[in-house]
XYZ file of C-alpha atoms in Angstrom:
701
model
C -0.032 0.137 0.224
C 1.515 3.832 -0.898
C 2.201 6.016 1.293
C -0.350 8.552 0.726
C -3.303 6.098 0.462
C -2.028 4.860 4.098
C -1.851 8.481 5.590
C -5.613 9.548 4.065
C -6.796 5.901 5.797
C -4.952 6.763 9.019
C -6.259 10.243 8.941
C -10.416 8.944 8.305
C -12.076 8.709 11.615
C -14.423 5.952 9.800
C -11.638 4.034 9.458
C -10.508 1.168 12.215
C -7.875 -1.026 12.249
C -7.614 -4.465 13.120
C -4.514 -7.253 13.860
C -4.800 -9.909 12.432
C -2.391 -12.963 11.133
C -1.443 -13.702 8.325
C -2.686 -18.140 8.032
C -0.628 -19.643 5.294
C 1.677 -22.412 5.242
C 4.732 -20.286 5.319
C 7.284 -20.043 8.431
C 6.787 -16.200 8.075
C 3.065 -16.572 9.606
C 2.986 -12.119 9.781
C 1.120 -9.811 11.375
C -1.181 -7.839 9.365
C -2.957 -4.739 10.032
C -6.638 -4.399 8.275
C -8.141 -1.039 7.855
C -11.748 -1.188 7.641
C -14.587 0.958 6.423
C -18.408 0.360 7.019
C -17.746 -3.345 7.467
C -15.515 -3.868 4.406
C -12.202 -3.969 4.353
C -10.361 -1.571 2.553
C -6.705 -2.227 2.848
C -4.002 -4.709 4.763
C -0.984 -4.226 5.134
C 1.821 -6.150 7.388
C 2.139 -4.905 11.222
C 5.304 -2.442 10.940
C 5.409 -3.326 15.028
C 5.925 -7.027 14.582
C 9.846 -7.170 14.442
C 9.629 -10.315 12.499
C 7.085 -9.003 9.919
C 8.974 -5.587 9.892
C 5.598 -4.161 8.389
C 6.054 -6.184 4.625
C 4.292 -8.903 3.232
C 4.913 -11.351 -0.211
C 2.830 -10.324 -2.608
C -0.105 -12.544 -2.802
C -0.735 -12.022 0.592
C -0.793 -7.991 0.137
C -3.239 -8.840 -2.224
C -5.342 -11.149 0.071
C -8.275 -8.480 -0.139
C -8.796 -9.691 -3.811
C -9.114 -13.509 -2.449
C -11.936 -12.155 0.331
C -13.951 -10.224 -2.113
C -13.275 -12.817 -5.094
C -15.820 -12.770 -7.535
C -16.068 -16.660 -7.743
C -16.077 -16.819 -3.834
C -18.438 -19.391 -2.265
C -21.315 -17.654 -0.206
C -23.564 -20.183 0.177
C -24.197 -24.375 0.608
C -24.649 -26.266 -2.309
C -25.520 -29.526 -3.003
C -24.124 -31.566 -7.250
C -26.639 -32.294 -9.474
C -24.362 -33.412 -11.937
C -21.975 -35.975 -12.617
C -18.819 -36.251 -9.929
C -16.162 -33.973 -11.000
C -19.025 -31.464 -13.588
C -18.521 -28.812 -10.977
C -22.620 -28.542 -11.043
C -24.667 -27.667 -7.872
C -27.493 -26.117 -6.285
C -27.707 -23.950 -3.754
C -29.599 -25.224 -0.500
C -29.676 -24.082 3.170
C -27.127 -24.360 5.880
C -30.075 -26.763 7.634
C -29.941 -28.977 4.911
C -26.653 -29.535 4.588
C -25.900 -30.075 7.704
C -28.602 -32.425 8.385
C -27.647 -34.650 5.677
C -24.233 -34.767 6.854
C -25.082 -35.698 10.119
C -27.727 -38.265 8.770
C -24.818 -39.724 6.468
C -22.092 -40.102 9.648
C -24.632 -41.538 12.063
C -25.045 -44.391 9.898
C -21.791 -44.827 8.981
C -20.651 -43.997 12.612
C -23.095 -46.936 13.094
C -21.856 -49.497 11.012
C -17.906 -48.896 11.669
C -16.758 -45.096 12.137
C -13.644 -45.949 10.296
C -15.240 -45.653 7.334
C -15.050 -42.044 7.634
C -12.281 -40.167 6.872
C -11.728 -36.084 7.577
C -9.227 -35.375 4.755
C -7.438 -31.719 6.618
C -4.264 -29.875 5.720
C -2.627 -26.531 5.973
C -5.055 -23.970 4.031
C -5.113 -22.251 7.375
C -2.313 -23.206 10.383
C -4.611 -21.393 13.026
C -5.410 -23.169 15.860
C -8.860 -23.112 16.040
C -9.405 -23.652 12.403
C -7.312 -25.858 11.711
C -6.749 -28.073 14.854
C -9.016 -27.839 17.703
C -13.279 -28.672 17.246
C -12.508 -30.402 13.528
C -10.592 -32.779 15.941
C -12.497 -33.108 18.891
C -15.545 -33.852 16.175
C -13.767 -36.722 14.824
C -11.750 -38.477 17.827
C -15.865 -38.169 19.631
C -17.010 -40.164 16.125
C -14.309 -42.113 16.089
C -13.269 -41.685 12.501
C -10.095 -42.940 11.119
C -6.751 -40.607 11.596
C -4.996 -38.921 9.815
C -1.428 -38.803 9.027
C -0.758 -35.168 7.926
C 2.762 -36.175 5.835
C 2.770 -34.065 2.834
C 4.843 -30.834 3.859
C 7.833 -31.894 6.729
C 7.166 -35.154 8.639
C 10.470 -36.584 7.753
C 12.468 -33.838 8.094
C 10.762 -33.264 11.767
C 11.742 -37.117 12.433
C 15.169 -36.675 11.195
C 15.602 -33.719 13.421
C 13.843 -34.948 16.879
C 16.506 -38.182 16.351
C 19.323 -35.373 16.162
C 18.083 -32.288 18.152
C 14.888 -33.885 20.337
C 12.648 -31.986 18.248
C 11.316 -28.778 16.177
C 14.104 -26.611 17.637
C 17.136 -24.699 16.070
C 18.285 -21.344 16.336
C 16.506 -17.940 16.226
C 15.578 -17.021 12.593
C 15.968 -13.485 13.415
C 19.379 -13.562 14.142
C 20.452 -14.742 10.046
C 21.854 -11.178 9.521
C 24.666 -11.762 11.623
C 26.092 -14.845 10.335
C 29.185 -14.810 8.413
C 28.326 -18.059 6.602
C 24.557 -18.911 5.421
C 24.154 -21.942 4.134
C 20.633 -21.786 2.267
C 19.918 -25.879 2.185
C 17.401 -27.249 -0.334
C 15.968 -23.188 1.053
C 14.799 -20.540 -1.708
C 13.969 -17.901 0.626
C 12.504 -15.255 -2.234
C 9.779 -17.296 -3.070
C 8.768 -19.116 0.677
C 10.649 -17.006 3.676
C 10.568 -13.148 2.465
C 11.379 -12.257 5.829
C 14.453 -14.621 6.307
C 15.548 -13.673 3.224
C 15.916 -10.189 3.829
C 18.114 -10.971 6.842
C 20.280 -13.352 4.554
C 20.699 -10.315 2.103
C 21.920 -8.298 5.097
C 24.104 -10.511 6.577
C 25.480 -10.711 2.824
C 26.108 -6.882 2.956
C 28.133 -7.039 5.808
C 30.185 -9.466 4.206
C 28.589 -13.002 5.261
C 29.489 -15.584 2.309
C 26.181 -17.077 1.248
C 25.846 -20.674 -0.183
C 23.042 -22.033 -2.145
C 22.709 -26.390 -1.749
C 20.230 -26.885 -4.489
C 20.076 -28.648 -7.463
C 17.967 -25.628 -8.808
C 19.597 -22.185 -10.040
C 16.383 -20.836 -7.675
C 15.676 -17.049 -7.477
C 17.420 -16.982 -4.296
C 20.555 -18.897 -5.463
C 20.712 -16.842 -8.268
C 21.517 -14.055 -5.230
C 24.273 -16.469 -3.469
C 27.786 -16.249 -3.471
C 28.087 -19.289 -4.489
C 25.631 -22.532 -5.645
C 26.866 -25.974 -5.071
C 23.860 -27.812 -7.673
C 24.102 -31.437 -5.801
C 21.876 -34.332 -7.386
C 18.732 -34.530 -5.995
C 18.330 -37.078 -2.854
C 22.301 -36.710 -1.832
C 22.307 -34.267 0.642
C 22.981 -36.853 3.332
C 25.871 -37.614 1.184
C 27.451 -34.270 0.864
C 26.729 -33.519 4.789
C 28.539 -36.943 5.566
C 31.776 -35.957 2.641
C 31.845 -32.650 5.281
C 32.114 -34.376 8.140
C 35.208 -36.678 6.768
C 37.066 -33.291 6.073
C 35.955 -31.287 9.414
C 36.976 -34.254 11.238
C 40.245 -34.739 8.989
C 41.347 -31.572 9.179
C 40.432 -31.063 12.865
C 38.025 -28.154 12.102
C 35.976 -29.567 15.394
C 35.119 -27.823 18.816
C 35.974 -30.435 20.724
C 35.144 -29.134 23.820
C 32.079 -28.373 22.444
C 31.836 -32.016 21.165
C 32.665 -33.699 24.237
C 30.369 -31.281 26.425
C 27.122 -31.734 24.878
C 27.204 -34.695 22.242
C 26.354 -38.660 22.506
C 28.603 -40.882 19.913
C 31.689 -38.804 18.571
C 33.661 -41.630 18.132
C 31.409 -43.882 16.412
C 30.430 -41.047 14.019
C 34.154 -40.547 13.692
C 34.592 -44.223 12.837
C 31.319 -44.126 10.412
C 32.334 -40.968 8.081
C 35.699 -42.385 7.572
C 34.319 -43.929 4.512
C 32.835 -41.261 3.599
C 35.576 -39.856 1.768
C 35.076 -35.964 -0.596
C 35.640 -38.489 -3.618
C 33.176 -41.001 -2.712
C 30.638 -37.782 -1.899
C 31.222 -35.791 -4.960
C 30.898 -38.798 -7.109
C 27.717 -39.822 -5.148
C 26.123 -35.857 -5.305
C 27.751 -35.813 -9.031
C 30.038 -32.390 -7.781
C 33.655 -31.720 -8.089
C 35.944 -32.984 -5.135
C 36.957 -29.039 -4.318
C 33.482 -28.283 -4.107
C 32.778 -30.834 -1.092
C 36.032 -30.110 0.683
C 36.035 -25.956 0.285
C 32.017 -25.959 1.749
C 33.819 -28.197 4.589
C 36.241 -25.903 4.896
C 34.201 -22.832 4.858
C 31.875 -24.073 7.550
C 34.676 -25.155 9.982
C 35.641 -22.101 9.713
C 34.343 -19.144 9.962
C 31.951 -18.257 13.026
C 29.163 -17.919 13.332
C 28.151 -20.226 10.653
C 23.982 -20.741 9.904
C 22.215 -23.198 8.306
C 18.600 -22.842 6.880
C 17.675 -26.411 6.114
C 14.291 -26.214 4.617
C 11.839 -29.319 3.236
C 12.681 -29.938 -0.405
C 15.798 -31.931 0.675
C 13.645 -34.138 3.187
C 10.915 -35.030 0.240
C 12.862 -38.476 -0.770
C 12.563 -42.172 0.226
C 15.858 -40.955 2.580
C 14.829 -37.717 3.233
C 14.401 -38.279 6.886
C 18.517 -39.553 7.453
C 18.695 -36.956 5.547
C 17.799 -34.125 8.052
C 19.309 -35.666 10.687
C 22.240 -35.982 9.014
C 22.559 -32.416 8.675
C 21.095 -31.260 11.710
C 24.455 -33.071 12.979
C 26.642 -30.410 11.263
C 26.533 -27.749 13.713
C 27.252 -29.628 17.135
C 30.269 -30.426 15.160
C 31.671 -26.619 15.015
C 30.469 -25.908 17.869
C 28.527 -23.041 16.105
C 25.650 -23.401 18.808
C 27.412 -21.735 20.581
C 26.365 -18.478 19.029
C 22.596 -16.524 18.666
C 23.430 -16.549 14.782
C 25.055 -20.038 14.617
C 23.399 -23.321 14.284
C 20.201 -24.949 12.236
C 16.555 -24.585 11.678
C 14.556 -26.493 9.760
C 11.397 -25.601 12.132
C 11.024 -23.903 15.380
C 7.388 -25.223 16.208
C 8.776 -26.945 19.129
C 9.330 -24.021 21.353
C 5.898 -23.236 22.141
C 4.005 -25.002 24.912
C 0.976 -25.131 22.999
C -2.053 -27.382 24.858
C -2.287 -29.758 22.044
C -4.391 -32.208 23.865
C -6.406 -29.615 25.222
C -7.499 -28.474 21.703
C -7.735 -31.732 19.825
C -9.270 -34.109 23.245
C -7.883 -37.183 21.957
C -9.105 -38.509 25.473
C -12.509 -38.643 23.431
C -11.665 -41.556 21.450
C -12.509 -43.446 24.824
C -9.504 -46.380 24.506
C -10.633 -46.809 20.707
C -7.200 -47.281 18.483
C -8.797 -45.880 14.975
C -6.782 -46.907 11.867
C -4.330 -44.195 10.494
C -4.170 -43.425 6.860
C -1.236 -41.325 5.165
C -1.916 -38.703 3.795
C 0.600 -39.078 1.125
C -0.262 -41.948 -0.017
C -4.343 -41.063 -0.007
C -5.165 -42.245 -3.486
C -4.492 -45.841 -2.531
C -6.606 -45.533 0.690
C -9.554 -44.171 -1.763
C -8.904 -46.904 -3.836
C -8.282 -49.851 -1.934
C -8.592 -49.599 1.617
C -10.296 -52.380 3.718
C -12.791 -51.191 5.453
C -13.385 -48.985 2.616
C -13.353 -45.440 2.989
C -17.230 -43.918 2.554
C -17.213 -40.928 3.320
C -14.659 -37.503 3.148
C -14.622 -34.459 4.965
C -12.437 -32.095 3.188
C -11.602 -28.720 4.869
C -8.090 -26.401 4.702
C -6.762 -28.972 1.953
C -7.367 -29.673 -2.060
C -6.173 -33.088 -2.102
C -6.754 -33.693 -6.112
C -4.282 -31.119 -6.645
C -1.735 -31.316 -3.772
C -1.226 -35.304 -3.335
C 0.832 -37.205 -5.387
C -0.548 -39.749 -7.842
C -3.024 -37.868 -9.338
C -4.471 -40.365 -11.500
C -5.537 -42.517 -7.934
C -6.271 -39.522 -6.393
C -9.055 -38.752 -9.007
C -10.011 -42.595 -9.027
C -11.410 -42.568 -5.449
C -13.065 -39.114 -5.238
C -14.608 -40.044 -8.725
C -16.228 -42.719 -6.231
C -19.946 -42.824 -6.968
C -20.504 -44.535 -3.328
C -18.208 -41.702 -1.552
C -19.547 -39.355 0.209
C -18.026 -36.369 -0.243
C -18.082 -32.740 1.798
C -15.850 -30.040 0.688
C -15.179 -26.651 3.132
C -14.126 -23.925 1.152
C -14.238 -20.479 -0.068
C -13.628 -21.343 -3.661
C -14.750 -24.063 -5.772
C -11.547 -26.271 -5.843
C -10.518 -28.988 -8.277
C -11.754 -31.198 -5.036
C -14.914 -29.561 -4.907
C -15.361 -30.309 -8.219
C -16.256 -34.124 -7.054
C -17.706 -33.027 -3.968
C -21.672 -34.145 -2.886
C -22.053 -31.466 -1.029
C -20.184 -27.784 -0.984
C -19.873 -25.478 2.251
C -18.698 -22.247 2.223
C -15.660 -21.219 4.510
C -14.327 -17.611 6.078
C -11.459 -16.458 5.049
C -8.624 -15.274 7.897
C -10.014 -11.726 7.562
C -13.960 -12.899 8.960
C -12.964 -15.362 11.912
C -11.202 -15.461 15.548
C -7.496 -17.570 15.308
C -4.475 -18.495 17.343
C -1.212 -18.805 15.616
C 2.383 -19.803 16.143
C 5.112 -20.042 14.018
C 7.769 -22.788 12.842
C 9.698 -19.698 11.558
C 10.128 -17.451 13.987
C 9.342 -17.390 17.962
C 6.186 -15.003 18.019
C 2.844 -16.019 19.113
C -0.081 -14.197 16.635
C -3.661 -14.076 17.407
C -5.952 -12.963 14.729
C -8.953 -10.951 15.183
C -12.134 -10.682 12.881
C -11.862 -7.698 10.690
C -15.046 -8.398 8.852
C -18.554 -10.118 8.886
C -18.702 -13.399 7.270
C -19.151 -12.964 3.195
C -22.659 -14.719 2.489
C -23.268 -17.094 4.440
C -19.959 -18.252 4.685
C -18.398 -20.578 8.461
C -15.556 -20.635 10.183
C -14.271 -24.170 10.484
C -15.096 -24.165 14.265
C -18.798 -23.168 13.699
C -19.479 -25.704 11.476
C -17.772 -28.654 13.448
C -19.831 -26.891 16.075
C -23.011 -27.440 14.358
C -22.579 -31.207 13.562
C -21.606 -32.156 16.910
C -24.681 -30.440 18.212
C -26.761 -32.302 15.459
C -25.581 -35.737 16.011
C -25.900 -35.671 19.829
C -22.273 -34.769 21.480
C -22.974 -34.037 24.879
C -19.423 -32.871 26.231
C -19.060 -29.463 27.288
C -15.870 -29.445 24.839
C -17.998 -29.001 22.007
C -19.686 -25.429 23.212
C -16.421 -23.364 23.484
C -16.229 -20.728 21.732
C -13.170 -19.689 19.151
C -11.832 -17.187 21.877
C -12.487 -19.925 24.410
C -10.572 -22.173 22.079
C -7.412 -19.160 21.921
C -7.618 -19.780 25.698
C -6.942 -23.213 25.986
C -4.212 -22.849 23.566
C -2.343 -20.550 25.575
C -2.799 -22.500 28.789
C 0.461 -24.174 28.859
C 3.155 -25.461 31.586
C 6.118 -24.245 29.525
C 8.516 -21.540 30.894
C 8.343 -20.238 27.119
C 4.607 -19.261 27.435
C 5.165 -17.619 30.713
C 3.059 -14.291 30.539
C 1.297 -14.864 27.186
C -2.611 -14.952 27.491
C -5.282 -14.330 25.131
C -6.038 -10.910 25.933
C -3.214 -9.555 26.150
C -2.115 -10.926 22.194
C -5.402 -10.274 20.786
C -4.721 -6.332 21.778
C -1.415 -6.258 21.100
C -1.085 -8.867 17.706
C 1.924 -10.391 18.570
C 4.479 -11.441 21.577
C 7.229 -12.950 21.658
C 8.208 -16.266 23.331
C 9.613 -15.696 26.943
C 13.419 -16.239 25.877
C 16.236 -14.149 25.418
C 16.677 -11.609 22.730
C 19.927 -13.249 21.687
C 18.940 -16.283 21.680
C 21.596 -19.510 21.737
C 19.010 -22.008 22.573
C 21.972 -24.712 23.098
C 25.057 -22.921 23.639
C 25.280 -24.500 26.654
C 23.919 -27.976 25.469
C 20.664 -29.025 26.872
C 18.830 -30.287 23.823
C 15.489 -32.061 23.871
C 16.764 -35.589 23.378
C 17.048 -38.364 25.687
C 20.426 -37.653 26.783
C 20.389 -33.707 26.545
C 22.655 -33.794 23.588
C 22.889 -33.604 20.344
C 22.742 -37.331 19.807
C 24.533 -38.707 16.386
C 24.298 -41.922 18.184
C 20.739 -42.588 18.337
C 19.474 -45.192 20.836
C 15.492 -44.052 19.595
C 16.157 -44.912 16.023
C 18.189 -48.323 17.087
C 14.732 -49.207 19.127
C 12.732 -48.374 15.263
C 15.204 -51.004 13.585
C 17.313 -48.243 12.041
C 21.058 -47.311 11.847
C 21.348 -45.531 15.151
C 24.126 -43.442 13.100
C 23.953 -41.055 10.187
C 24.318 -42.899 7.291
C 23.481 -42.529 2.784
C 19.644 -43.548 2.214
C 19.965 -42.967 -1.330
C 16.350 -42.134 -3.208
C 14.886 -44.346 -4.964
C 14.412 -43.064 -8.380
C 17.799 -41.959 -9.382
C 20.023 -43.714 -12.094
C 22.048 -44.959 -8.792
C 19.734 -46.846 -6.740
C 17.702 -47.776 -9.442
C 18.817 -47.682 -12.831
C 16.509 -49.965 -14.807
C 13.858 -46.889 -14.105
C 16.382 -44.377 -14.878
C 16.807 -46.625 -18.252
C 13.712 -45.500 -18.998
C 13.121 -42.261 -16.965
C 16.437 -40.667 -16.845
C 15.652 -37.096 -15.813
C 14.672 -36.243 -12.057
C 11.733 -34.582 -11.289
C 11.051 -31.474 -9.311
C 8.174 -29.358 -8.435
C 9.369 -27.005 -6.112
C 6.748 -23.848 -5.168
C 5.926 -21.123 -8.299
C 6.754 -17.989 -6.973
C 3.165 -16.635 -7.407
C 1.496 -19.491 -5.502
C 1.225 -21.008 -2.342
C 1.109 -25.103 -2.279
C -2.346 -24.382 -4.182
C -3.854 -21.602 -2.498
C -3.762 -18.690 -4.680
C -3.579 -20.781 -7.972
C -7.150 -19.931 -8.779
C -6.747 -16.066 -8.880
C -6.279 -14.460 -12.035
C -3.718 -12.038 -11.227
C -1.452 -14.600 -9.914
C -2.024 -17.006 -12.460
C -1.091 -14.474 -15.087
C 2.050 -13.676 -12.992
C 3.072 -17.189 -13.644
C 2.347 -17.302 -17.128
C 1.518 -20.895 -17.675
C 2.472 -24.276 -16.271
C 6.030 -24.705 -17.475
C 8.785 -27.170 -17.438
C 12.410 -25.331 -16.596
C 15.122 -27.673 -18.516
C 18.743 -27.485 -18.891
C 20.365 -26.871 -22.472
C 22.103 -30.147 -23.052
C 19.530 -32.097 -22.128
C 16.859 -30.155 -24.258
C 19.070 -30.973 -27.032
C 19.282 -34.332 -26.689
C 15.675 -34.231 -27.343
C 15.153 -31.508 -30.004
C 13.026 -29.526 -27.933
C 13.367 -25.636 -28.305
C 13.430 -22.981 -25.795
C 9.079 -22.544 -25.833
C 8.550 -26.043 -27.198
C 5.020 -27.959 -26.202
C 6.478 -31.033 -24.261
C 4.801 -34.189 -23.392
C 6.667 -34.853 -19.607
C 6.198 -38.404 -18.539
C 6.722 -41.962 -16.480
C 4.464 -44.734 -15.758
C 2.292 -42.972 -13.523
C 1.120 -40.648 -15.517
C 2.164 -37.786 -17.913
C 1.647 -34.003 -18.270
C 1.788 -31.404 -21.091
C 4.131 -28.329 -20.534
C 5.339 -25.333 -22.099
C 9.555 -26.204 -21.997
C 11.903 -23.054 -20.636
C 15.276 -24.170 -21.610
C 17.150 -21.435 -19.826
C 19.900 -23.879 -17.641
C 18.540 -23.321 -14.106
C 18.155 -27.160 -13.571
C 21.373 -28.808 -13.708
C 22.353 -31.003 -16.385
C 19.580 -34.275 -15.565
C 17.056 -32.559 -13.919
C 14.125 -30.695 -14.917
C 11.796 -28.432 -12.863
C 8.048 -27.538 -12.976
C 7.335 -24.808 -10.645
C 3.702 -26.210 -8.933
C 0.887 -26.808 -8.009
C -1.361 -25.409 -10.308
C -4.941 -26.404 -10.465
C -5.608 -29.254 -12.847
C -8.449 -26.986 -14.308
C -6.800 -24.298 -15.109
C -3.571 -26.325 -17.090
C -3.643 -26.946 -20.848
C -4.496 -31.090 -20.590
C -6.290 -30.765 -16.225
C -2.859 -32.021 -15.029
C -0.284 -30.925 -12.532
C 2.952 -32.302 -11.767
C 1.276 -34.573 -9.125
C 0.267 -36.773 -12.135
C 3.811 -37.991 -12.173
C 4.765 -37.841 -8.075
C 5.121 -41.258 -6.437
C 3.245 -42.098 -3.340
C 6.076 -43.739 -1.947
C 6.992 -42.501 1.659
C 10.054 -41.411 3.128
C 12.582 -43.322 5.422
C 11.221 -41.607 8.369
C 7.502 -39.972 9.373
C 5.933 -41.492 6.651
C 6.751 -38.428 4.949
C 5.881 -37.640 1.096
C 8.431 -37.875 -1.301
C 7.287 -35.672 -3.997
C 10.782 -35.019 -5.457
C 12.116 -38.434 -5.617
C 10.741 -38.715 -8.893
C 12.068 -40.194 -12.437
C 10.497 -38.875 -15.866
C 10.896 -38.539 -19.601
C 10.315 -35.458 -21.902
C 9.396 -35.639 -25.045
C 8.759 -32.662 -27.767
C 4.306 -33.210 -28.119
C 3.778 -32.403 -31.783
C 0.397 -31.818 -30.979
C -0.818 -29.084 -28.943
C -2.824 -29.607 -25.944
C -6.587 -29.922 -26.134
């Protein structure tokens, strides 16, 4: 928002400013200010008082009012009147919709409640609309449990094995680092406020190195780009360890005091020579050695590990392995040193009180992995007979799309979608329920990329007949006779519940204060160096190079290289037919599938494209601008080739994720991805995918 308009709104006595928070699946979780006049939101901006947001928003959320007031926004409950997928609906009342849902769920629950599946994810990440009344409802019902694994499960489990949880350095301190490794991270696109700190560090003389198979927008602006092969991050970390130990670039005092298993680790990495690592990663030996030397001799050194590198079959162990590096060099001693993947476990929200798993009453429903939802909807026993979809667009975002679509096309599957727009998934719904946007409800937020609690206050009344997720489940619970007091909690009651915590980091943080101020930092030191003196939340209290917890699960207790499932080295038969590694990282103008339906952002993104190295394109007779067919045994799609050399040779990149209905052949990257899960946490393996590319002779239909 330009300065003159800001001043005009500030001077208008009819304008009130409401403190809100960005709800989307992004580590920044920005504080926002919404200006409201005559009941309508007229402006949105970053909260300049919130230290991490610092008054700025990404280009997507800066236009959030276009989303709230979009002409295609869902305003009323609707019932399907055409074939599944036809997107033909008629308007009905809320009472009719909720009565039908309650009747269908009651009948299924009487037979077997595990035939009912909540299918939600992170379309909003607030505690109220993401994980409270909904979880209570499905726990009380006894429905199947959903293991929400699409994004971060493997990496979080890997960090837990090494560090004890989803913890790390304070992202606010990156501007003080002298060396920054952006490991599988593209903060220009997905971590904007960290990027500003990285830029500041670089201006102060820091060396910034991008470790990524793809020359991303961030990598273009770094000091150095290390373009390793996809899925080989663990091998690179092991090679770095070999050099650090061989050349004694270690903090032996820190290792002795605050780590477990150094002797075993030393023996393990003896064979992980720079030559082996370079060969495995597709790098030059000098790159591996110099990276290790830079890391071992520069202090403070910060690693921003991101989720792309753990979306492989070996992704969990890879994240665990990389997380060992800061303890070897003592990087944790400084507030600007260490590693961060996520800060989520620094918060002490009372998730048991929010979600009430005790309502299961001793029942142990089956757990269905979100990454394998295609199989679950087509072959699970007992079959899934009803899905309630909210904060999610599985037809667009889940792997192995053809199987996912086969499930949603089932005439015997009762499907309810709660959303603000008619998504790819909503096209297959029996009932569509209009959901509020962030400007229309209360919520309480933590972050996985900073250390602040944020409140979201409703700025406007719900648009049309839309209802908050929490209110829908509250009304369904009443219809189904759930008498427990927790189903009468208001949204503000839930916010208070979230903040009732015994954690010392939550001391002094209450709903009324956060609601008024908009945000509050956790009760930690301004220069927060969480493990300067050890105190890791592991069983031993130390950084665990040797993990007894993994050993008990039958997993190698020491770091090792767990290769991708689909690569020339690990699967030469598949690679002979499909020789190119396929990556589908976030498009700059989309956020997962959010915003991908809005005209502004589709136009900015252009069209679905495949970025290629010139040598790979030349081998296939492909020129820049050609329509190409990308395919493997799971499916195919048509894309526009962009021969720009940004991917390393042998890798192709399709920025994602497009809604299928806006793609040339009604496909997207997930036509090609696999339901295979990672080594830890059941995580999705979107980037463990081989394809072939050919020039398309015919234009898309």
